[in-house]
Amino acid sequence: QVHLVESGGGLVQAEGSLRLSCAASGGTFSGYAMGWFRQAPGKEREFVAAISWSDGITSYGDSVKGRFTISRDKAKNTVYLQMNSLKPEDTAVYYCAANPKGVLAGIGHFYDYWGQGTQVTVSS
């Protein structure tokens, strides 16, 4: 059973940076796509970024392009989300997700496995 655990969330001032980590276990991730989504109170879940585990191809949501970077470390079975130039509107719970079909999808229902989420709060 695939298990995902996020870490690295916290409180940061606007224009600051944070790096989120997602430790993956319980599977062989070659062929998977790994994604980050976020959900703010009262809002729908939003696609943030995705990466192909095998070849590192990436995809980003429009609101984070140029500020966030997704990467993965195959040796550590970990996916990262480097977030720079943070804005108050980036405040949300951030979730890591795994898609066994390998599609860099921006829609949550393509992902079969989800972490518990980590809170990111950006103050103005």
Coordinates of N, CA, C and O in Angstrom, one line a residue:
Q1 N 0.8 -1.2 0.0 CA 0.0 0.0 0.0 C 0.9 1.2 0.0 O 1.7 1.4 0.9
V2 N 0.6 2.1 -1.0 CA 1.4 3.4 -1.0 C 1.0 4.3 0.1 O -0.1 4.5 0.4
H3 N 2.1 4.8 0.7 CA 1.9 5.8 1.8 C 2.7 7.0 1.6 O 3.9 7.0 1.2
L4 N 2.0 8.2 1.7 CA 2.6 9.5 1.5 C 2.6 10.3 2.7 O 1.5 10.4 3.3
V5 N 3.7 10.9 3.1 CA 3.8 11.7 4.3 C 4.4 13.1 3.9 O 5.6 13.1 3.5
E6 N 3.6 14.2 4.1 CA 4.1 15.5 3.8 C 4.8 16.1 5.0 O 4.4 15.8 6.2
S7 N 5.7 17.0 4.8 CA 6.3 17.8 5.9 C 6.8 19.1 5.3 O 6.9 19.2 4.1
G8 N 7.2 20.0 6.2 CA 7.8 21.2 5.8 C 6.9 22.4 5.8 O 7.4 23.6 5.5
G9 N 5.6 22.3 6.1 CA 4.7 23.4 6.1 C 5.0 24.3 7.3 O 5.8 23.9 8.2
G10 N 4.4 25.5 7.4 CA 4.6 26.4 8.5 C 4.1 27.8 8.2 O 3.4 28.0 7.2
L11 N 4.5 28.7 9.0 CA 4.1 30.1 8.8 C 5.3 30.9 8.3 O 6.5 30.7 8.8
V12 N 5.1 31.6 7.2 CA 6.1 32.4 6.6 C 5.6 33.8 6.2 O 4.4 33.9 5.9
Q13 N 6.4 34.7 6.1 CA 6.0 36.1 5.7 C 6.0 36.1 4.1 O 6.6 35.3 3.5
A14 N 5.1 37.0 3.6 CA 5.1 37.2 2.2 C 6.5 37.5 1.6 O 7.3 38.1 2.2
E15 N 6.7 36.9 0.4 CA 8.0 37.0 -0.3 C 9.0 36.0 0.3 O 10.1 35.9 -0.3
G16 N 8.6 35.3 1.3 CA 9.5 34.3 1.8 C 9.4 33.0 1.0 O 8.7 32.9 0.0
S17 N 10.2 31.9 1.6 CA 10.2 30.6 0.9 C 10.0 29.5 1.9 O 10.3 29.6 3.1
L18 N 9.5 28.4 1.3 CA 9.4 27.2 2.1 C 9.7 26.0 1.1 O 9.4 26.1 -0.1
R19 N 10.1 24.9 1.7 CA 10.3 23.7 0.9 C 9.5 22.6 1.5 O 9.7 22.2 2.7
L20 N 8.5 22.1 0.8 CA 7.7 20.9 1.3 C 8.3 19.6 0.8 O 8.9 19.6 -0.3
S21 N 8.2 18.6 1.6 CA 8.7 17.3 1.2 C 7.5 16.3 1.3 O 6.6 16.4 2.1
C22 N 7.6 15.3 0.5 CA 6.6 14.2 0.5 C 7.4 12.9 0.4 O 8.0 12.5 -0.6
A23 N 7.4 12.2 1.5 CA 8.1 10.9 1.6 C 7.1 9.8 1.2 O 6.1 9.6 1.8
A24 N 7.5 9.0 0.1 CA 6.7 8.0 -0.4 C 7.2 6.6 0.0 O 8.4 6.4 -0.1
S25 N 6.3 5.7 0.3 CA 6.7 4.3 0.6 C 5.7 3.4 0.2 O 4.5 3.8 -0.2
G26 N 6.0 2.1 0.2 CA 5.0 1.0 0.0 C 4.8 0.7 -1.5 O 3.9 0.0 -1.8
G27 N 5.7 1.2 -2.4 CA 5.5 0.9 -3.8 C 6.8 1.1 -4.6 O 7.8 1.7 -4.0
T28 N 6.7 0.7 -5.8 CA 7.8 1.1 -6.8 C 7.2 2.2 -7.7 O 6.3 2.0 -8.4
F29 N 7.9 3.3 -7.6 CA 7.3 4.5 -8.2 C 7.7 4.8 -9.7 O 7.2 5.8 -10.2
S30 N 8.5 3.9 -10.2 CA 8.8 4.1 -11.6 C 7.5 4.0 -12.4 O 6.7 3.1 -12.3
G31 N 7.2 5.0 -13.3 CA 6.0 5.0 -14.0 C 4.9 5.9 -13.4 O 3.9 6.1 -14.0
Y32 N 5.1 6.3 -12.2 CA 4.1 7.1 -11.5 C 4.3 8.6 -11.9 O 5.4 9.0 -12.3
A33 N 3.3 9.3 -11.7 CA 3.3 10.8 -11.6 C 3.0 11.2 -10.2 O 2.1 10.6 -9.6
M34 N 3.8 12.1 -9.7 CA 3.6 12.6 -8.3 C 3.1 14.1 -8.4 O 3.7 14.9 -9.2
G35 N 2.1 14.4 -7.6 CA 1.6 15.8 -7.7 C 1.4 16.4 -6.4 O 1.5 15.8 -5.3
W36 N 1.3 17.7 -6.4 CA 1.0 18.6 -5.3 C -0.3 19.3 -5.6 O -0.4 19.9 -6.7
F37 N -1.2 19.3 -4.7 CA -2.4 20.0 -4.7 C -2.6 20.9 -3.5 O -1.9 20.6 -2.5
R38 N -3.4 21.8 -3.5 CA -3.7 22.6 -2.3 C -5.2 23.0 -2.2 O -5.9 23.0 -3.2
Q39 N -5.6 23.2 -0.9 CA -6.9 23.6 -0.7 C -7.0 24.6 0.4 O -6.6 24.3 1.5
A40 N -7.5 25.8 0.1 CA -7.7 26.8 1.1 C -9.2 26.7 1.6 O -10.1 26.2 1.0
P41 N -9.4 27.2 2.8 CA -10.8 27.2 3.4 C -11.8 27.8 2.5 O -11.6 28.9 2.0
G42 N -12.9 27.1 2.3 CA -13.9 27.6 1.4 C -13.7 27.6 -0.1 O -14.5 28.0 -0.8
K43 N -12.6 27.0 -0.5 CA -12.2 27.0 -1.9 C -12.1 25.5 -2.4 O -11.9 24.6 -1.6
E44 N -12.2 25.3 -3.7 CA -11.9 24.0 -4.2 C -10.5 23.7 -4.2 O -9.6 24.5 -4.2
R45 N -10.2 22.4 -4.3 CA -8.9 21.9 -4.4 C -8.2 22.4 -5.7 O -8.9 22.4 -6.7
E46 N -7.0 22.8 -5.6 CA -6.3 23.4 -6.8 C -5.0 22.7 -7.1 O -4.2 22.3 -6.2
F47 N -4.8 22.4 -8.4 CA -3.6 21.8 -8.8 C -2.4 22.7 -8.7 O -2.5 23.9 -9.1
V48 N -1.3 22.2 -8.1 CA -0.1 23.1 -8.0 C 1.0 22.6 -8.9 O 1.5 23.5 -9.7
A49 N 1.4 21.4 -8.9 CA 2.5 20.9 -9.7 C 2.5 19.4 -9.8 O 1.9 18.7 -8.9
A50 N 3.1 18.8 -10.8 CA 3.2 17.4 -11.0 C 4.6 17.1 -11.6 O 5.1 17.9 -12.4
I51 N 5.1 15.9 -11.4 CA 6.3 15.5 -12.0 C 6.3 14.0 -12.3 O 5.7 13.2 -11.6
S52 N 6.9 13.6 -13.4 CA 7.0 12.2 -13.8 C 8.2 11.6 -13.0 O 9.3 12.2 -13.1
W53 N 7.9 10.6 -12.3 CA 8.9 10.0 -11.5 C 10.1 9.5 -12.4 O 11.3 9.6 -12.0
S54 N 9.8 8.9 -13.5 CA 10.8 8.3 -14.3 C 11.8 9.3 -15.0 O 13.0 9.2 -14.9
D55 N 11.2 10.3 -15.7 CA 12.0 11.2 -16.5 C 12.0 12.7 -16.0 O 12.7 13.5 -16.6
G56 N 11.3 13.0 -15.0 CA 11.4 14.3 -14.4 C 10.6 15.4 -15.1 O 10.8 16.6 -14.8
I57 N 9.8 15.0 -16.1 CA 9.0 16.0 -16.8 C 8.0 16.7 -15.8 O 7.5 15.9 -14.9
T58 N 7.8 18.0 -15.9 CA 7.0 18.7 -14.9 C 5.9 19.4 -15.5 O 5.9 19.7 -16.7
S59 N 4.9 19.7 -14.7 CA 3.8 20.5 -15.1 C 3.4 21.4 -13.9 O 3.5 20.9 -12.7
Y60 N 2.9 22.6 -14.2 CA 2.6 23.6 -13.1 C 1.2 24.2 -13.3 O 0.8 24.5 -14.4
G61 N 0.6 24.5 -12.2 CA -0.6 25.3 -12.3 C -0.3 26.8 -12.6 O 0.8 27.3 -12.2
D62 N -1.2 27.5 -13.2 CA -0.8 28.9 -13.7 C -0.5 29.8 -12.6 O 0.4 30.7 -12.7
S63 N -1.1 29.6 -11.4 CA -0.9 30.5 -10.3 C 0.5 30.4 -9.6 O 0.9 31.3 -8.9
V64 N 1.2 29.3 -9.9 CA 2.5 29.1 -9.3 C 3.7 29.1 -10.2 O 4.8 29.0 -9.8
K65 N 3.4 29.2 -11.5 CA 4.5 29.1 -12.5 C 5.5 30.2 -12.3 O 5.1 31.4 -12.1
G66 N 6.8 29.9 -12.3 CA 7.8 30.8 -12.1 C 8.2 31.1 -10.7 O 9.2 31.7 -10.3
R67 N 7.3 30.6 -9.7 CA 7.6 30.7 -8.3 C 7.9 29.4 -7.6 O 8.7 29.4 -6.6
F68 N 7.2 28.4 -8.0 CA 7.3 27.0 -7.4 C 8.1 26.1 -8.3 O 8.0 26.2 -9.5
T69 N 8.8 25.2 -7.7 CA 9.5 24.2 -8.4 C 9.3 22.8 -7.8 O 9.6 22.6 -6.6
I70 N 8.9 21.8 -8.6 CA 8.7 20.5 -8.1 C 10.0 19.6 -8.5 O 10.5 19.8 -9.6
S71 N 10.4 18.8 -7.7 CA 11.5 17.9 -8.0 C 11.4 16.6 -7.2 O 10.5 16.5 -6.4
R72 N 12.2 15.6 -7.6 CA 12.1 14.3 -6.9 C 13.5 13.8 -6.7 O 14.4 14.0 -7.5
D73 N 13.7 13.0 -5.6 CA 14.9 12.3 -5.3 C 14.6 10.8 -5.3 O 14.0 10.3 -4.4
K74 N 15.0 10.2 -6.4 CA 14.7 8.7 -6.5 C 15.3 7.9 -5.4 O 14.7 7.0 -4.9
A75 N 16.5 8.2 -5.0 CA 17.2 7.5 -3.9 C 16.5 7.6 -2.6 O 16.5 6.6 -1.8
K76 N 15.9 8.7 -2.3 CA 15.2 8.9 -1.1 C 13.7 8.7 -1.2 O 12.9 8.9 -0.2
N77 N 13.2 8.4 -2.4 CA 11.7 8.2 -2.6 C 11.0 9.4 -2.1 O 9.9 9.3 -1.4
T78 N 11.5 10.6 -2.4 CA 10.9 11.8 -1.9 C 10.7 12.8 -3.0 O 11.5 13.0 -3.9
V79 N 9.5 13.5 -2.9 CA 9.2 14.6 -3.8 C 9.2 15.9 -3.1 O 8.8 16.0 -1.9
Y80 N 9.7 16.9 -3.7 CA 9.8 18.2 -3.1 C 9.0 19.3 -3.8 O 8.8 19.2 -5.0
L81 N 8.6 20.3 -3.1 CA 8.0 21.5 -3.7 C 8.7 22.7 -3.1 O 8.5 23.0 -1.9
Q82 N 9.6 23.3 -3.9 CA 10.2 24.5 -3.4 C 9.3 25.7 -3.8 O 9.0 25.9 -5.0
M83 N 9.0 26.5 -2.8 CA 8.0 27.6 -3.0 C 8.7 28.9 -2.6 O 9.2 29.1 -1.5
N84 N 8.9 29.7 -3.6 CA 9.5 31.0 -3.5 C 8.5 32.2 -3.7 O 7.5 31.9 -4.3
S85 N 8.9 33.3 -3.3 CA 8.0 34.5 -3.5 C 6.6 34.3 -3.1 O 5.7 34.6 -3.8
L86 N 6.5 33.7 -1.9 CA 5.2 33.3 -1.4 C 4.2 34.5 -1.2 O 4.7 35.6 -0.8
K87 N 3.0 34.3 -1.5 CA 2.0 35.3 -1.3 C 0.9 34.9 -0.3 O 0.7 33.7 -0.1
P88 N 0.2 35.8 0.3 CA -0.9 35.4 1.2 C -1.9 34.4 0.6 O -2.4 33.5 1.2
E89 N -2.1 34.6 -0.7 CA -3.1 33.7 -1.4 C -2.6 32.3 -1.6 O -3.3 31.4 -2.1
D90 N -1.3 32.1 -1.3 CA -0.8 30.7 -1.3 C -1.1 29.9 0.0 O -0.8 28.7 0.1
T91 N -1.7 30.6 0.9 CA -2.1 29.9 2.2 C -3.1 28.8 1.9 O -4.2 29.1 1.3
A92 N -2.8 27.6 2.4 CA -3.7 26.5 2.1 C -3.1 25.3 2.8 O -1.9 25.3 3.3
V93 N -3.8 24.2 2.8 CA -3.3 22.9 3.1 C -2.8 22.3 1.8 O -3.5 22.2 0.8
Y94 N -1.5 21.8 1.9 CA -0.9 21.3 0.7 C -0.8 19.8 0.8 O -0.4 19.2 1.8
Y95 N -1.3 19.1 -0.3 CA -1.3 17.6 -0.3 C -0.4 17.1 -1.4 O -0.4 17.6 -2.5
C96 N 0.2 16.0 -1.0 CA 1.0 15.2 -2.0 C 0.1 14.1 -2.5 O -0.7 13.5 -1.7
A97 N 0.2 13.7 -3.8 CA -0.6 12.7 -4.4 C 0.2 11.9 -5.4 O 1.1 12.4 -6.0
A98 N -0.2 10.6 -5.6 CA 0.5 9.7 -6.5 C -0.5 9.1 -7.5 O -1.6 8.7 -7.1
N99 N -0.1 9.2 -8.7 CA -0.9 8.6 -9.9 C -0.1 7.5 -10.5 O 0.8 7.7 -11.2
P100 N -0.6 6.3 -10.3 CA 0.1 5.1 -10.8 C 0.2 5.0 -12.4 O 1.0 4.4 -12.9
K101 N -0.7 5.8 -13.0 CA -0.8 5.7 -14.5 C 0.2 6.7 -15.1 O 0.4 6.7 -16.3
G102 N 0.9 7.5 -14.3 CA 1.9 8.3 -14.8 C 1.5 9.6 -15.6 O 2.4 10.3 -16.1
V103 N 0.3 9.9 -15.6 CA -0.2 11.1 -16.3 C 0.0 12.3 -15.5 O -0.4 12.3 -14.3
L104 N 0.6 13.3 -16.0 CA 0.8 14.6 -15.3 C -0.5 15.4 -15.2 O -0.6 16.4 -15.8
A105 N -1.5 14.8 -14.6 CA -2.8 15.4 -14.6 C -2.9 16.5 -13.5 O -2.4 16.4 -12.5
G106 N -3.7 17.5 -13.9 CA -4.0 18.6 -13.0 C -5.4 18.4 -12.3 O -5.9 19.3 -11.7
I107 N -5.9 17.2 -12.4 CA -7.2 16.9 -11.8 C -7.0 15.8 -10.8 O -6.4 14.8 -11.0
G108 N -7.6 16.1 -9.6 CA -7.3 15.2 -8.5 C -7.8 13.7 -8.6 O -7.1 12.8 -8.1
H109 N -8.8 13.5 -9.4 CA -9.3 12.1 -9.4 C -8.4 11.2 -10.2 O -8.7 10.0 -10.2
F110 N -7.4 11.7 -10.9 CA -6.5 10.8 -11.5 C -5.5 10.2 -10.5 O -4.7 9.3 -10.9
Y111 N -5.4 10.8 -9.3 CA -4.5 10.3 -8.3 C -5.1 9.4 -7.3 O -6.2 9.7 -6.8
D112 N -4.5 8.2 -7.1 CA -5.1 7.2 -6.3 C -4.7 7.3 -4.8 O -5.4 6.8 -4.0
Y113 N -3.6 7.9 -4.6 CA -3.0 8.0 -3.2 C -2.8 9.4 -2.8 O -2.2 10.2 -3.6
W114 N -3.1 9.7 -1.5 CA -3.0 11.0 -1.0 C -2.3 11.0 0.4 O -2.6 10.1 1.2
G115 N -1.6 12.1 0.7 CA -1.0 12.3 2.0 C -2.1 13.0 2.9 O -3.2 13.3 2.4
Q116 N -1.7 13.2 4.1 CA -2.6 13.8 5.1 C -2.6 15.3 5.0 O -3.5 16.0 5.6
G117 N -1.6 15.9 4.3 CA -1.6 17.4 4.1 C -0.7 18.1 5.1 O -0.5 17.6 6.2
T118 N -0.2 19.2 4.7 CA 0.6 20.1 5.6 C 0.2 21.5 5.4 O 0.0 22.0 4.2
Q119 N 0.0 22.2 6.5 CA -0.5 23.6 6.4 C 0.6 24.6 6.1 O 1.7 24.6 6.7
V120 N 0.3 25.4 5.1 CA 1.2 26.5 4.7 C 0.4 27.8 5.0 O -0.7 28.0 4.4
T121 N 1.0 28.7 5.8 CA 0.3 30.0 6.0 C 1.3 31.1 5.7 O 2.4 31.1 6.2
V122 N 0.9 32.0 4.8 CA 1.7 33.1 4.4 C 1.1 34.4 4.9 O -0.1 34.8 4.6
S123 N 1.8 35.1 5.8 CA 1.3 36.4 6.3 C 1.7 37.6 5.5 O 2.8 37.6 4.9
S124 N 0.9 38.6 5.5 CA 1.2 39.8 4.7 C 2.0 40.8 5.5 O 2.1 40.7 6.7

